[in-house]
Structure formats: structure tokens, C-alpha cells
Amino acid sequence: QVQLVESGGRLVQAGGSLRLSCAASGRIFSSFAMGWFRQAPGKEREFVAALTWSGAATDYADSVKGRFTISRDNAKNTVYLQMNSLKPEDTAVYYCACDPTLFGGVRKYEKAYNYWGQGTQVTVSS
């Protein structure tokens, strides 16, 4: 069982930066790939970024490439999403998720992730 708690979301002006954190419980967190997804009002949840258990491989949605960076600190059981050059269209609830496949690869699809956090709201004003 893995429990995830996101934090760091808030109101920020366009062009600004935020760093989201996702704290995970479970002593084998370091063996699992992790991802970030987001859901804007009236839209379906979409993939944002993901990385492998070691952090050696990452993948990003085209809409955030070059602006967002996903990383992890396995010693702290935490995954981060650094978001730069934020745009109003980045406004959404951001969720972190865990793929419980041991030493699995990067996954873009929601169905690969069994564990989800409660989400943190990011609002970007124009």
C-alpha cells in the first residue's frame, strides 16, 4: 500500500514558478515509477510528467516540455514537479500517482497507476 500527499499548489501570476511535492509512504517507494497528472475544470485528467524508479528516464506532455521538470529524492520518499514559465492554461488540480510495478518504465496512461494523491490546486492568473 502506498499513500501519497501532494503540496505546493497556490495562486501564481503568469510567468512565475512553483514547485509541487508529493510525499509517499511505504518503504519500497524507491522501486516504483511515479507520475504527475492534472485536471482542469470541465476537462478530463491528463498526463503531465513521469519518471522511473531511479529517475534516470523521464517523459513529459508536449504542453509542458521545456517548462516543467520532474524529479525524485528516494531518501526522502518524495517526488517533485518544478514548474516554470507558468501559463493560465496550466491552471488545474495536480495529482501525483504511483505505478506499483517493481522497477517499471515510464508510463503516460492513468490505468498504469494504482495509487493517487488527493491533488493540489494550481491557479495561474493572467
mmCIF file with all atom_site columns, C-alpha atoms in Angstrom:
data_model
loop_
_atom_site.group_PDB
_atom_site.id
_atom_site.type_symbol
_atom_site.label_atom_id
_atom_site.label_alt_id
_atom_site.label_comp_id
_atom_site.label_asym_id
_atom_site.label_entity_id
_atom_site.label_seq_id
_atom_site.pdbx_PDB_ins_code
_atom_site.Cartn_x
_atom_site.Cartn_y
_atom_site.Cartn_z
_atom_site.occupancy
_atom_site.B_iso_or_equiv
_atom_site.pdbx_formal_charge
_atom_site.auth_seq_id
_atom_site.auth_comp_id
_atom_site.auth_asym_id
_atom_site.auth_atom_id
_atom_site.pdbx_PDB_model_num
ATOM 1   C CA . GLN A 1 1   ? 0.000   0.000  0.000   1.00 0.00 ? 1   GLN A CA 1
ATOM 2   C CA . VAL A 1 2   ? 1.283   3.466  -0.930  1.00 0.00 ? 2   VAL A CA 1
ATOM 3   C CA . GLN A 1 3   ? -0.172  6.730  0.313   1.00 0.00 ? 3   GLN A CA 1
ATOM 4   C CA . LEU A 1 4   ? 0.557   9.977  -1.498  1.00 0.00 ? 4   LEU A CA 1
ATOM 5   C CA . VAL A 1 5   ? 0.176   13.556 -0.293  1.00 0.00 ? 5   VAL A CA 1
ATOM 6   C CA . GLU A 1 6   ? 0.722   16.496 -2.630  1.00 0.00 ? 6   GLU A CA 1
ATOM 7   C CA . SER A 1 7   ? 1.591   20.021 -1.565  1.00 0.00 ? 7   SER A CA 1
ATOM 8   C CA . GLY A 1 8   ? 2.842   23.298 -3.001  1.00 0.00 ? 8   GLY A CA 1
ATOM 9   C CA . GLY A 1 9   ? -0.091  24.407 -5.097  1.00 0.00 ? 9   GLY A CA 1
ATOM 10  C CA . ARG A 1 10  ? -1.215  28.037 -4.873  1.00 0.00 ? 10  ARG A CA 1
ATOM 11  C CA . LEU A 1 11  ? -2.144  31.111 -6.879  1.00 0.00 ? 11  LEU A CA 1
ATOM 12  C CA . VAL A 1 12  ? 0.698   32.459 -9.029  1.00 0.00 ? 12  VAL A CA 1
ATOM 13  C CA . GLN A 1 13  ? 0.998   35.006 -11.809 1.00 0.00 ? 13  GLN A CA 1
ATOM 14  C CA . ALA A 1 14  ? 1.681   34.009 -15.386 1.00 0.00 ? 14  ALA A CA 1
ATOM 15  C CA . GLY A 1 15  ? 5.403   33.634 -15.967 1.00 0.00 ? 15  GLY A CA 1
ATOM 16  C CA . GLY A 1 16  ? 6.004   32.580 -12.396 1.00 0.00 ? 16  GLY A CA 1
ATOM 17  C CA . SER A 1 17  ? 7.265   29.324 -10.937 1.00 0.00 ? 17  SER A CA 1
ATOM 18  C CA . LEU A 1 18  ? 6.058   26.731 -8.467  1.00 0.00 ? 18  LEU A CA 1
ATOM 19  C CA . ARG A 1 19  ? 7.433   23.509 -7.088  1.00 0.00 ? 19  ARG A CA 1
ATOM 20  C CA . LEU A 1 20  ? 4.975   20.794 -6.197  1.00 0.00 ? 20  LEU A CA 1
ATOM 21  C CA . SER A 1 21  ? 5.913   17.999 -3.821  1.00 0.00 ? 21  SER A CA 1
ATOM 22  C CA . CYS A 1 22  ? 4.455   14.553 -3.383  1.00 0.00 ? 22  CYS A CA 1
ATOM 23  C CA . ALA A 1 23  ? 5.330   12.735 -0.170  1.00 0.00 ? 23  ALA A CA 1
ATOM 24  C CA . ALA A 1 24  ? 4.907   8.978  -0.278  1.00 0.00 ? 24  ALA A CA 1
ATOM 25  C CA . SER A 1 25  ? 4.594   6.400  2.448   1.00 0.00 ? 25  SER A CA 1
ATOM 26  C CA . GLY A 1 26  ? 5.838   2.879  2.024   1.00 0.00 ? 26  GLY A CA 1
ATOM 27  C CA . ARG A 1 27  ? 9.358   1.563  2.330   1.00 0.00 ? 27  ARG A CA 1
ATOM 28  C CA . ILE A 1 28  ? 9.619   0.412  -1.271  1.00 0.00 ? 28  ILE A CA 1
ATOM 29  C CA . PHE A 1 29  ? 8.614   3.715  -2.826  1.00 0.00 ? 29  PHE A CA 1
ATOM 30  C CA . SER A 1 30  ? 12.069  3.851  -4.382  1.00 0.00 ? 30  SER A CA 1
ATOM 31  C CA . SER A 1 31  ? 11.208  0.820  -6.552  1.00 0.00 ? 31  SER A CA 1
ATOM 32  C CA . PHE A 1 32  ? 8.209   2.417  -8.287  1.00 0.00 ? 32  PHE A CA 1
ATOM 33  C CA . ALA A 1 33  ? 7.772   4.752  -11.220 1.00 0.00 ? 33  ALA A CA 1
ATOM 34  C CA . MET A 1 34  ? 5.867   7.943  -10.428 1.00 0.00 ? 34  MET A CA 1
ATOM 35  C CA . GLY A 1 35  ? 3.822   10.380 -12.431 1.00 0.00 ? 35  GLY A CA 1
ATOM 36  C CA . TRP A 1 36  ? 2.072   13.728 -12.305 1.00 0.00 ? 36  TRP A CA 1
ATOM 37  C CA . PHE A 1 37  ? -1.322  14.335 -13.892 1.00 0.00 ? 37  PHE A CA 1
ATOM 38  C CA . ARG A 1 38  ? -3.623  17.345 -13.890 1.00 0.00 ? 38  ARG A CA 1
ATOM 39  C CA . GLN A 1 39  ? -7.290  18.084 -14.332 1.00 0.00 ? 39  GLN A CA 1
ATOM 40  C CA . ALA A 1 40  ? -8.613  21.472 -15.359 1.00 0.00 ? 40  ALA A CA 1
ATOM 41  C CA . PRO A 1 41  ? -12.250 22.459 -14.754 1.00 0.00 ? 41  PRO A CA 1
ATOM 42  C CA . GLY A 1 42  ? -14.532 20.786 -17.240 1.00 0.00 ? 42  GLY A CA 1
ATOM 43  C CA . LYS A 1 43  ? -11.742 18.689 -18.734 1.00 0.00 ? 43  LYS A CA 1
ATOM 44  C CA . GLU A 1 44  ? -10.509 15.152 -18.379 1.00 0.00 ? 44  GLU A CA 1
ATOM 45  C CA . ARG A 1 45  ? -7.444  14.391 -16.318 1.00 0.00 ? 45  ARG A CA 1
ATOM 46  C CA . GLU A 1 46  ? -4.294  14.438 -18.449 1.00 0.00 ? 46  GLU A CA 1
ATOM 47  C CA . PHE A 1 47  ? -0.715  13.261 -18.205 1.00 0.00 ? 47  PHE A CA 1
ATOM 48  C CA . VAL A 1 48  ? 1.908   15.837 -17.271 1.00 0.00 ? 48  VAL A CA 1
ATOM 49  C CA . ALA A 1 49  ? 5.171   14.049 -16.477 1.00 0.00 ? 49  ALA A CA 1
ATOM 50  C CA . ALA A 1 50  ? 6.591   10.759 -15.238 1.00 0.00 ? 50  ALA A CA 1
ATOM 51  C CA . LEU A 1 51  ? 9.873   9.212  -14.217 1.00 0.00 ? 51  LEU A CA 1
ATOM 52  C CA . THR A 1 52  ? 11.281  5.784  -13.456 1.00 0.00 ? 52  THR A CA 1
ATOM 53  C CA . TRP A 1 53  ? 12.179  4.423  -10.032 1.00 0.00 ? 53  TRP A CA 1
ATOM 54  C CA . SER A 1 54  ? 15.727  5.719  -10.350 1.00 0.00 ? 54  SER A CA 1
ATOM 55  C CA . GLY A 1 55  ? 14.826  8.972  -12.057 1.00 0.00 ? 55  GLY A CA 1
ATOM 56  C CA . ALA A 1 56  ? 17.073  8.061  -14.951 1.00 0.00 ? 56  ALA A CA 1
ATOM 57  C CA . ALA A 1 57  ? 14.266  8.217  -17.508 1.00 0.00 ? 57  ALA A CA 1
ATOM 58  C CA . THR A 1 58  ? 11.558  10.862 -17.749 1.00 0.00 ? 58  THR A CA 1
ATOM 59  C CA . ASP A 1 59  ? 8.749   11.808 -20.093 1.00 0.00 ? 59  ASP A CA 1
ATOM 60  C CA . TYR A 1 60  ? 6.625   14.918 -20.461 1.00 0.00 ? 60  TYR A CA 1
ATOM 61  C CA . ALA A 1 61  ? 3.468   16.068 -22.143 1.00 0.00 ? 61  ALA A CA 1
ATOM 62  C CA . ASP A 1 62  ? 4.228   18.257 -25.150 1.00 0.00 ? 62  ASP A CA 1
ATOM 63  C CA . SER A 1 63  ? 2.437   21.158 -23.494 1.00 0.00 ? 63  SER A CA 1
ATOM 64  C CA . VAL A 1 64  ? 4.934   21.292 -20.611 1.00 0.00 ? 64  VAL A CA 1
ATOM 65  C CA . LYS A 1 65  ? 8.211   20.221 -22.241 1.00 0.00 ? 65  LYS A CA 1
ATOM 66  C CA . GLY A 1 66  ? 10.959  22.705 -21.559 1.00 0.00 ? 66  GLY A CA 1
ATOM 67  C CA . ARG A 1 67  ? 8.993   24.347 -18.731 1.00 0.00 ? 67  ARG A CA 1
ATOM 68  C CA . PHE A 1 68  ? 8.360   21.556 -16.196 1.00 0.00 ? 68  PHE A CA 1
ATOM 69  C CA . THR A 1 69  ? 10.856  19.190 -14.593 1.00 0.00 ? 69  THR A CA 1
ATOM 70  C CA . ILE A 1 70  ? 10.008  16.037 -12.662 1.00 0.00 ? 70  ILE A CA 1
ATOM 71  C CA . SER A 1 71  ? 12.474  14.669 -10.140 1.00 0.00 ? 71  SER A CA 1
ATOM 72  C CA . ARG A 1 72  ? 12.598  12.468 -7.055  1.00 0.00 ? 72  ARG A CA 1
ATOM 73  C CA . ASP A 1 73  ? 14.523  12.048 -3.839  1.00 0.00 ? 73  ASP A CA 1
ATOM 74  C CA . ASN A 1 74  ? 14.185  8.425  -2.809  1.00 0.00 ? 74  ASN A CA 1
ATOM 75  C CA . ALA A 1 75  ? 15.872  9.078  0.517   1.00 0.00 ? 75  ALA A CA 1
ATOM 76  C CA . LYS A 1 76  ? 13.007  11.447 1.341   1.00 0.00 ? 76  LYS A CA 1
ATOM 77  C CA . ASN A 1 77  ? 10.273  9.386  -0.370  1.00 0.00 ? 77  ASN A CA 1
ATOM 78  C CA . THR A 1 78  ? 9.330   12.481 -2.339  1.00 0.00 ? 78  THR A CA 1
ATOM 79  C CA . VAL A 1 79  ? 8.655   13.348 -5.950  1.00 0.00 ? 79  VAL A CA 1
ATOM 80  C CA . TYR A 1 80  ? 8.784   16.919 -7.217  1.00 0.00 ? 80  TYR A CA 1
ATOM 81  C CA . LEU A 1 81  ? 7.381   18.853 -10.137 1.00 0.00 ? 81  LEU A CA 1
ATOM 82  C CA . GLN A 1 82  ? 9.224   22.090 -10.838 1.00 0.00 ? 82  GLN A CA 1
ATOM 83  C CA . MET A 1 83  ? 7.024   24.320 -12.960 1.00 0.00 ? 83  MET A CA 1
ATOM 84  C CA . ASN A 1 84  ? 8.492   27.375 -14.661 1.00 0.00 ? 84  ASN A CA 1
ATOM 85  C CA . SER A 1 85  ? 7.087   29.938 -17.108 1.00 0.00 ? 85  SER A CA 1
ATOM 86  C CA . LEU A 1 86  ? 3.593   29.121 -15.928 1.00 0.00 ? 86  LEU A CA 1
ATOM 87  C CA . LYS A 1 87  ? 0.651   29.953 -18.179 1.00 0.00 ? 87  LYS A CA 1
ATOM 88  C CA . PRO A 1 88  ? -3.047  30.416 -17.357 1.00 0.00 ? 88  PRO A CA 1
ATOM 89  C CA . GLU A 1 89  ? -3.733  27.160 -19.196 1.00 0.00 ? 89  GLU A CA 1
ATOM 90  C CA . ASP A 1 90  ? -1.656  25.336 -16.571 1.00 0.00 ? 90  ASP A CA 1
ATOM 91  C CA . THR A 1 91  ? -4.417  26.037 -14.065 1.00 0.00 ? 91  THR A CA 1
ATOM 92  C CA . ALA A 1 92  ? -5.630  22.687 -12.740 1.00 0.00 ? 92  ALA A CA 1
ATOM 93  C CA . VAL A 1 93  ? -5.656  20.306 -9.825  1.00 0.00 ? 93  VAL A CA 1
ATOM 94  C CA . TYR A 1 94  ? -2.366  18.418 -9.940  1.00 0.00 ? 94  TYR A CA 1
ATOM 95  C CA . TYR A 1 95  ? -2.191  14.798 -8.819  1.00 0.00 ? 95  TYR A CA 1
ATOM 96  C CA . CYS A 1 96  ? 0.762   12.560 -8.231  1.00 0.00 ? 96  CYS A CA 1
ATOM 97  C CA . ALA A 1 97  ? 0.418   8.874  -8.850  1.00 0.00 ? 97  ALA A CA 1
ATOM 98  C CA . CYS A 1 98  ? 2.368   5.693  -8.256  1.00 0.00 ? 98  CYS A CA 1
ATOM 99  C CA . ASP A 1 99  ? 2.766   2.760  -10.631 1.00 0.00 ? 99  ASP A CA 1
ATOM 100 C CA . PRO A 1 100 ? 3.325   -0.261 -8.355  1.00 0.00 ? 100 PRO A CA 1
ATOM 101 C CA . THR A 1 101 ? 5.176   -2.277 -10.979 1.00 0.00 ? 101 THR A CA 1
ATOM 102 C CA . LEU A 1 102 ? 8.574   -3.059 -9.481  1.00 0.00 ? 102 LEU A CA 1
ATOM 103 C CA . PHE A 1 103 ? 11.256  -1.192 -11.431 1.00 0.00 ? 103 PHE A CA 1
ATOM 104 C CA . GLY A 1 104 ? 8.742   -0.329 -14.117 1.00 0.00 ? 104 GLY A CA 1
ATOM 105 C CA . GLY A 1 105 ? 9.272   2.061  -17.000 1.00 0.00 ? 105 GLY A CA 1
ATOM 106 C CA . VAL A 1 106 ? 7.779   5.471  -17.643 1.00 0.00 ? 106 VAL A CA 1
ATOM 107 C CA . ARG A 1 107 ? 4.007   5.368  -18.113 1.00 0.00 ? 107 ARG A CA 1
ATOM 108 C CA . LYS A 1 108 ? 1.767   8.010  -19.673 1.00 0.00 ? 108 LYS A CA 1
ATOM 109 C CA . TYR A 1 109 ? -1.537  6.273  -19.074 1.00 0.00 ? 109 TYR A CA 1
ATOM 110 C CA . GLU A 1 110 ? -3.719  6.628  -15.981 1.00 0.00 ? 110 GLU A CA 1
ATOM 111 C CA . LYS A 1 111 ? -4.532  2.925  -15.904 1.00 0.00 ? 111 LYS A CA 1
ATOM 112 C CA . ALA A 1 112 ? -0.910  2.132  -15.105 1.00 0.00 ? 112 ALA A CA 1
ATOM 113 C CA . TYR A 1 113 ? -1.154  3.968  -11.793 1.00 0.00 ? 113 TYR A CA 1
ATOM 114 C CA . ASN A 1 114 ? -2.885  2.291  -8.862  1.00 0.00 ? 114 ASN A CA 1
ATOM 115 C CA . TYR A 1 115 ? -2.228  4.890  -6.178  1.00 0.00 ? 115 TYR A CA 1
ATOM 116 C CA . TRP A 1 116 ? -3.216  8.555  -6.296  1.00 0.00 ? 116 TRP A CA 1
ATOM 117 C CA . GLY A 1 117 ? -2.918  11.562 -4.060  1.00 0.00 ? 117 GLY A CA 1
ATOM 118 C CA . GLN A 1 118 ? -5.768  13.911 -3.217  1.00 0.00 ? 118 GLN A CA 1
ATOM 119 C CA . GLY A 1 119 ? -4.483  16.664 -5.505  1.00 0.00 ? 119 GLY A CA 1
ATOM 120 C CA . THR A 1 120 ? -3.222  20.211 -5.050  1.00 0.00 ? 120 THR A CA 1
ATOM 121 C CA . GLN A 1 121 ? -4.715  23.263 -6.762  1.00 0.00 ? 121 GLN A CA 1
ATOM 122 C CA . VAL A 1 122 ? -2.541  25.377 -9.026  1.00 0.00 ? 122 VAL A CA 1
ATOM 123 C CA . THR A 1 123 ? -4.057  28.605 -10.304 1.00 0.00 ? 123 THR A CA 1
ATOM 124 C CA . VAL A 1 124 ? -2.187  30.804 -12.776 1.00 0.00 ? 124 VAL A CA 1
ATOM 125 C CA . SER A 1 125 ? -3.526  34.310 -13.228 1.00 0.00 ? 125 SER A CA 1
ATOM 126 C CA . SER A 1 126 ? -3.011  36.302 -16.417 1.00 0.00 ? 126 SER A CA 1
#
